[in-house]
PDB file of C-alpha atoms and ligand atoms in Angstrom:
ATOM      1  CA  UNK M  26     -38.300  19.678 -28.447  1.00  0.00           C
ATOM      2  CA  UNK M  27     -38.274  20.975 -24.990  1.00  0.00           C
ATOM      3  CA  UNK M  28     -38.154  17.239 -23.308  1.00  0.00           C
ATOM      4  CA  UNK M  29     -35.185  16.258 -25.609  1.00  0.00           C
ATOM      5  CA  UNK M  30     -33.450  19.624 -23.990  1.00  0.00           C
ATOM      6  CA  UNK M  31     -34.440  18.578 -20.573  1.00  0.00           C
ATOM      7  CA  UNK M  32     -32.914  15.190 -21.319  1.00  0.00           C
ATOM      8  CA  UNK M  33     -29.993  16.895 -22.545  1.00  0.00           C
ATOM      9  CA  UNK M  34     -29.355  19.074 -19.623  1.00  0.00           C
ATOM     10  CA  UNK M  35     -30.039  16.149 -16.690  1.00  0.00           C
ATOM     11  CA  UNK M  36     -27.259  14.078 -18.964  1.00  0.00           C
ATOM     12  CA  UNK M  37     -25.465  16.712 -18.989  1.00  0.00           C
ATOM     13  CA  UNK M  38     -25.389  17.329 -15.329  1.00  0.00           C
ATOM     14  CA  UNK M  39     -25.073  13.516 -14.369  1.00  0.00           C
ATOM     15  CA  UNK M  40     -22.076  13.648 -16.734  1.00  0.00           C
ATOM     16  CA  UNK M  41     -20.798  16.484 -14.603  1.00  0.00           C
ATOM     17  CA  UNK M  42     -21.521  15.234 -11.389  1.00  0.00           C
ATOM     18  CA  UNK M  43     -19.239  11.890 -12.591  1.00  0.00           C
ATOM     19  CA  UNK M  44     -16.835  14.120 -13.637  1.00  0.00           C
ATOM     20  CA  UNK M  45     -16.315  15.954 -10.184  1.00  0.00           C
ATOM     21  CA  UNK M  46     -16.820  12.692  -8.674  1.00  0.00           C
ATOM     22  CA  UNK M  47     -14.061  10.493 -10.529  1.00  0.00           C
ATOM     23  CA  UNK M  48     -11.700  13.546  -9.706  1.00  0.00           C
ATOM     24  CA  UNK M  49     -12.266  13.627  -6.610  1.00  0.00           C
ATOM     25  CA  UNK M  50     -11.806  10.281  -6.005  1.00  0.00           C
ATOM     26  CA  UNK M  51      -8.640  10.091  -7.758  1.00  0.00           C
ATOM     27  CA  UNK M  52      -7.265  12.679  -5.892  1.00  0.00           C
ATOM     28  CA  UNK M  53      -8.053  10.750  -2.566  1.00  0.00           C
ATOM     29  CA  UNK M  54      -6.600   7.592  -3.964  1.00  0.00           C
ATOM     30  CA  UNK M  55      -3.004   9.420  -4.379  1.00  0.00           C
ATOM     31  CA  UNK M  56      -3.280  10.009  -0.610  1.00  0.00           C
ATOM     32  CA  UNK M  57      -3.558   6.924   0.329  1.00  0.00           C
ATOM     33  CA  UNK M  58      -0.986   5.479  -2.021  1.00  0.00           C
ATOM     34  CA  UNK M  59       1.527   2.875  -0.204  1.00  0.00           C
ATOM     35  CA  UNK M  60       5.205   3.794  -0.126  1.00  0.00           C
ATOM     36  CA  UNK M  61       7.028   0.972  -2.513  1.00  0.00           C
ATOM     37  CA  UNK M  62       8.121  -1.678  -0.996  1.00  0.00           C
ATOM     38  CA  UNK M  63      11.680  -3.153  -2.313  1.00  0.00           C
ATOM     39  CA  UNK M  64      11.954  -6.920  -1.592  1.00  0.00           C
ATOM     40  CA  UNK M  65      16.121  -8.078  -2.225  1.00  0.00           C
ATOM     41  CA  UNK M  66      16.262 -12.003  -1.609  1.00  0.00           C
ATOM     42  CA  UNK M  67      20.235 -13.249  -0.745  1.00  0.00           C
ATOM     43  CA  UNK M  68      21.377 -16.961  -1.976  1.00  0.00           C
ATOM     44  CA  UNK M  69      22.879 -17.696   1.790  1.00  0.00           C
ATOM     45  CA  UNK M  70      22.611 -21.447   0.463  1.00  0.00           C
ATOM     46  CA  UNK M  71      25.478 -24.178   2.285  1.00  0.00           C
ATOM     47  CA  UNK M  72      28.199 -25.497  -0.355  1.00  0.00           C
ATOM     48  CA  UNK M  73      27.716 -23.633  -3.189  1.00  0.00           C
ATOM     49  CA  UNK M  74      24.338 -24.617  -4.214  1.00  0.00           C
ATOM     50  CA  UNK M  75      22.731 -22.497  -6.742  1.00  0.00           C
ATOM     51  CA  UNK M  76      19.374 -21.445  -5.346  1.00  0.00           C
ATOM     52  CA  UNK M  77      16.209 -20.674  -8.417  1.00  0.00           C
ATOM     53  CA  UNK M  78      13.524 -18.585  -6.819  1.00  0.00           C
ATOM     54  CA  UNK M  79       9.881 -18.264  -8.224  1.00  0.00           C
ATOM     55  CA  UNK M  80       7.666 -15.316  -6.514  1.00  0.00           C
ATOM     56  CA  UNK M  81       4.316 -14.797  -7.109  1.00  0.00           C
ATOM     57  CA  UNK M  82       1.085 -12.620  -5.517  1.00  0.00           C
ATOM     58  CA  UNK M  83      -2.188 -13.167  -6.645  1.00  0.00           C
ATOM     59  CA  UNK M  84      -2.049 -10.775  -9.758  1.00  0.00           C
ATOM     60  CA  UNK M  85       1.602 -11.206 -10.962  1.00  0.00           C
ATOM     61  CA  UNK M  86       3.956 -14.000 -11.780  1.00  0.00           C
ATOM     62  CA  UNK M  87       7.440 -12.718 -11.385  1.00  0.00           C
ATOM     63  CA  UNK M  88       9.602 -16.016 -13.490  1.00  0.00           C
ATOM     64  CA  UNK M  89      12.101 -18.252 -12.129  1.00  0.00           C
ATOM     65  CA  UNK M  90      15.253 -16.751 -11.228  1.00  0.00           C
ATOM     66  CA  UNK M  91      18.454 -18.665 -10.909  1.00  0.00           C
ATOM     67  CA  UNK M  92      20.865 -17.025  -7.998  1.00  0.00           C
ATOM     68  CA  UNK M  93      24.247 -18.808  -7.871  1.00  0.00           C
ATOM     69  CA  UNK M  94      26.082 -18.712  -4.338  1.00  0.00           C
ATOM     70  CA  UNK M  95      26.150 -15.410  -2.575  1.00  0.00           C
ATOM     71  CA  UNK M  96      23.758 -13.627  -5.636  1.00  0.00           C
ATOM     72  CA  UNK M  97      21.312 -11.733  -4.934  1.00  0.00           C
ATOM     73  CA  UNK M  98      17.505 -10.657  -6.705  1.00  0.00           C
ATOM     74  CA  UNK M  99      15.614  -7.265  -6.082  1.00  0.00           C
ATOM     75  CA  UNK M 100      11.949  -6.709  -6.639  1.00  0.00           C
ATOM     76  CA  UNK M 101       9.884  -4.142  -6.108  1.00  0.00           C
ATOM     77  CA  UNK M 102       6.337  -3.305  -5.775  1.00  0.00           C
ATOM     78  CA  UNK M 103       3.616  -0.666  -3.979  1.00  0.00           C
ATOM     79  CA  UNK M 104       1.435  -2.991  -1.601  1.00  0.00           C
ATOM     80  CA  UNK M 105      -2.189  -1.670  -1.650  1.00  0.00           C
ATOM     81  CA  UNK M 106      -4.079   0.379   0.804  1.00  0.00           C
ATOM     82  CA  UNK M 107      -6.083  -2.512   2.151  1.00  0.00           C
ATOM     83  CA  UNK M 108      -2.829  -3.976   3.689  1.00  0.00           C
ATOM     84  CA  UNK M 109      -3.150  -7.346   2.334  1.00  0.00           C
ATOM     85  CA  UNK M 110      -0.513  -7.646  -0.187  1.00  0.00           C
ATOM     86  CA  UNK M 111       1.044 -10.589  -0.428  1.00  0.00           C
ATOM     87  CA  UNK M 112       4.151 -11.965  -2.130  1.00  0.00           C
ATOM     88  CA  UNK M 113       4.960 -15.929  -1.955  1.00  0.00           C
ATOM     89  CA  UNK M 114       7.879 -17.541  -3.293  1.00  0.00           C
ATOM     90  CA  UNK M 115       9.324 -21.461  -4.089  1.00  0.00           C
ATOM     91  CA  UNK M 116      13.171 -21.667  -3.404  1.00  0.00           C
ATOM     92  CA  UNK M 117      14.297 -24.604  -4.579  1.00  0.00           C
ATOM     93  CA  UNK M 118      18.151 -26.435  -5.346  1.00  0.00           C
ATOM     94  CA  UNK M 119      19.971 -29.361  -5.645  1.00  0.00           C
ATOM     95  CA  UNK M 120      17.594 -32.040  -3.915  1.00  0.00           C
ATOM     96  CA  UNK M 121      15.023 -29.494  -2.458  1.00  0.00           C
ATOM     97  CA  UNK M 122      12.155 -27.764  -2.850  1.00  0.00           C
ATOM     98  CA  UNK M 123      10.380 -25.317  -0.427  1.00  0.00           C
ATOM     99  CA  UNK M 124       7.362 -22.314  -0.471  1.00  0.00           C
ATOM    100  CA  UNK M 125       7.992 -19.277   1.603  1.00  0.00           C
ATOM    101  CA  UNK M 126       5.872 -15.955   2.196  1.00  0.00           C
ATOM    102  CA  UNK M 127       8.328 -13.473   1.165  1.00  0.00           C
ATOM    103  CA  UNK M 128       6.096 -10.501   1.768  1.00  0.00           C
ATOM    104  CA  UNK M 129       3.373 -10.163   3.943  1.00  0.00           C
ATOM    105  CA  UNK M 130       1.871  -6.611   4.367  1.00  0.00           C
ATOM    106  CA  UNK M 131       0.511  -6.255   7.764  1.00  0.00           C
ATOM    107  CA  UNK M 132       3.531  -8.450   8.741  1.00  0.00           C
ATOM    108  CA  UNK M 133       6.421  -6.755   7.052  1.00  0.00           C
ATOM    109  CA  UNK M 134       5.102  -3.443   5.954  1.00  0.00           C
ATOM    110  CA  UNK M 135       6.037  -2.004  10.002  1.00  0.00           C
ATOM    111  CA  UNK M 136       9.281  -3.685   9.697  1.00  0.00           C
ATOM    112  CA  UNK M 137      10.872  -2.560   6.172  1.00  0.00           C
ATOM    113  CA  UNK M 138      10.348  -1.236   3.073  1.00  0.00           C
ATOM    114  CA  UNK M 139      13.543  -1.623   1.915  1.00  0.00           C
ATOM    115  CA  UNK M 140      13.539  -5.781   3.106  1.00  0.00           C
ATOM    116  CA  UNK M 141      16.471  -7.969   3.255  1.00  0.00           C
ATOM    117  CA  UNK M 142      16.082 -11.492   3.084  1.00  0.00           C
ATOM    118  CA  UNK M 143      18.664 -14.449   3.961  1.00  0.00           C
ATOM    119  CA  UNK M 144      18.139 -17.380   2.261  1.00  0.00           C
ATOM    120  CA  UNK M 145      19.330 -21.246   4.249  1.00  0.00           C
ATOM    121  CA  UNK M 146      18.677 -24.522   3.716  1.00  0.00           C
ATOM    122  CA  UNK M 147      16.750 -23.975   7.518  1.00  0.00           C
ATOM    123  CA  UNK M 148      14.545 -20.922   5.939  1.00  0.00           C
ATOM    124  CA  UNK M 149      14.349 -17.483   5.028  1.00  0.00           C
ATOM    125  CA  UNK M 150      15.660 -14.759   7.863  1.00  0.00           C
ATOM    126  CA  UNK M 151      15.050 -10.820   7.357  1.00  0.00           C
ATOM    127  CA  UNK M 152      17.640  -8.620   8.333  1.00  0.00           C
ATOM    128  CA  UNK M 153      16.677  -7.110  11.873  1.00  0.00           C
ATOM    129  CA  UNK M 154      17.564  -3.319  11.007  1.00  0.00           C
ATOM    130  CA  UNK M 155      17.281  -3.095  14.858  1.00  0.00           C
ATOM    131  CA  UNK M 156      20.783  -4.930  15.274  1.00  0.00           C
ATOM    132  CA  UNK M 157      22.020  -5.374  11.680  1.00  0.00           C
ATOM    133  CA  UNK M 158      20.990  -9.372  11.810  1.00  0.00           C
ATOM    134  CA  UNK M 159      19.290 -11.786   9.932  1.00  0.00           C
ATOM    135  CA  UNK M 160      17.207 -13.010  12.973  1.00  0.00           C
ATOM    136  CA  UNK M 161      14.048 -12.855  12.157  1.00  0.00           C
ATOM    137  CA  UNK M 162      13.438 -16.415  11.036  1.00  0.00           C
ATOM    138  CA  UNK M 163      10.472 -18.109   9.583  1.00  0.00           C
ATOM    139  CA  UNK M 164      10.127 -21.811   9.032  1.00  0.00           C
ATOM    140  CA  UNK M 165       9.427 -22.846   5.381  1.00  0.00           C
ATOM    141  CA  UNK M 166       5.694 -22.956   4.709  1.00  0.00           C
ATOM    142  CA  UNK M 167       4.050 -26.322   5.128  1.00  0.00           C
ATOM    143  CA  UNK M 168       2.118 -27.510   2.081  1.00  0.00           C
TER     144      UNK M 168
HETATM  145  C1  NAG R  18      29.886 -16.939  -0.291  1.00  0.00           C
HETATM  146  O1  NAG R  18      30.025 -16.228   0.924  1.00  0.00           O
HETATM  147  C2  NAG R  18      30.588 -16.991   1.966  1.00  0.00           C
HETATM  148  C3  NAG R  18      30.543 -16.182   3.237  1.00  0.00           C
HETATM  149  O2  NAG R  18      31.076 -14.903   3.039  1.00  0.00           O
HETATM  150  C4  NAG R  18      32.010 -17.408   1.569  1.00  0.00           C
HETATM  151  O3  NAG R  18      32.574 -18.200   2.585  1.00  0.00           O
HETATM  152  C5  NAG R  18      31.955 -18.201   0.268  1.00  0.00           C
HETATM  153  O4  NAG R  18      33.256 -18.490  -0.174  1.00  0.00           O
HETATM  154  C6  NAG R  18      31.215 -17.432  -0.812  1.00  0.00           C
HETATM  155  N1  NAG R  18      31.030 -18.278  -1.974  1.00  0.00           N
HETATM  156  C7  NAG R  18      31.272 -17.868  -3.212  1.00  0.00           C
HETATM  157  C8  NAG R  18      31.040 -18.879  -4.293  1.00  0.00           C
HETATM  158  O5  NAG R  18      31.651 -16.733  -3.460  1.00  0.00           O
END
């Protein structure tokens, strides 16, 4: 029947049109991917304290890992094109426990993507790769 055929033909070109679409789209997508970024977290902890950090974002849950003095952890992840990736963390030993923003995008995407982080009883410091220090300090997150 002719209107089945005409049916056929519009699905077919719909199906088509998807088809160039979806491409398309995928292709533009792989332009805008992120460059990975590489988070390494340093036990910098006083007396010998073993330090257990827990990082999380929104989508992923990344387990408990237990750093003993001078250890350190790598991660690694692409942050997304919307620039709102964001990476939190609990650092907690012997008679503490504390929250930190490891990574935030618009904050420490300009900075590094290979990022260094020092971690003190008095908070988490980035290396500065503009003088080879850890002096870029944040306080621990209040609850
Ligand atoms: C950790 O590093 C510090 C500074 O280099 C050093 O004084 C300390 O002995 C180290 N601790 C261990 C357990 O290796």
């Amino acid at each position: 029947m002719s209107t089945f055929n005409m049916r056929n033909i519009t699905t077919l070109l719909l199906f088509l049109v998807f088809l160039i679409t979806a491409t398309t789209t995928t292709r533009c997508n792989a332009g805008f991917l992120q460059k990975k970024a590489h988070i390494h977290i340093i036990n910098n902890l006083d007396s010998g304290l073993t330090l257990t950090v827990h990082c999380k974002s929104k989508n992923s849950d990344l387990g408990a890992q237990v750093l003993p003095p001078n250890a350190s952890w790598e991660f690694h992840f692409r942050p997304n094109f919307w620039g709102t990736t964001l990476f939190f963390c609990s650092m907690n030993w012997q008679g503490a426990s504390k929250y930190t923003d490891i990574y935030v995008q618009n904050r420490d995407q300009p900075k590094c993507s290979v990022c260094y982080w020092s971690i003190k009883q008095s908070g988490p410091c980035m290396l500065n790769y503009g003088n080879n220090k850890y002096d870029i300090c944040y306080p621990w997150n209040k609850y």
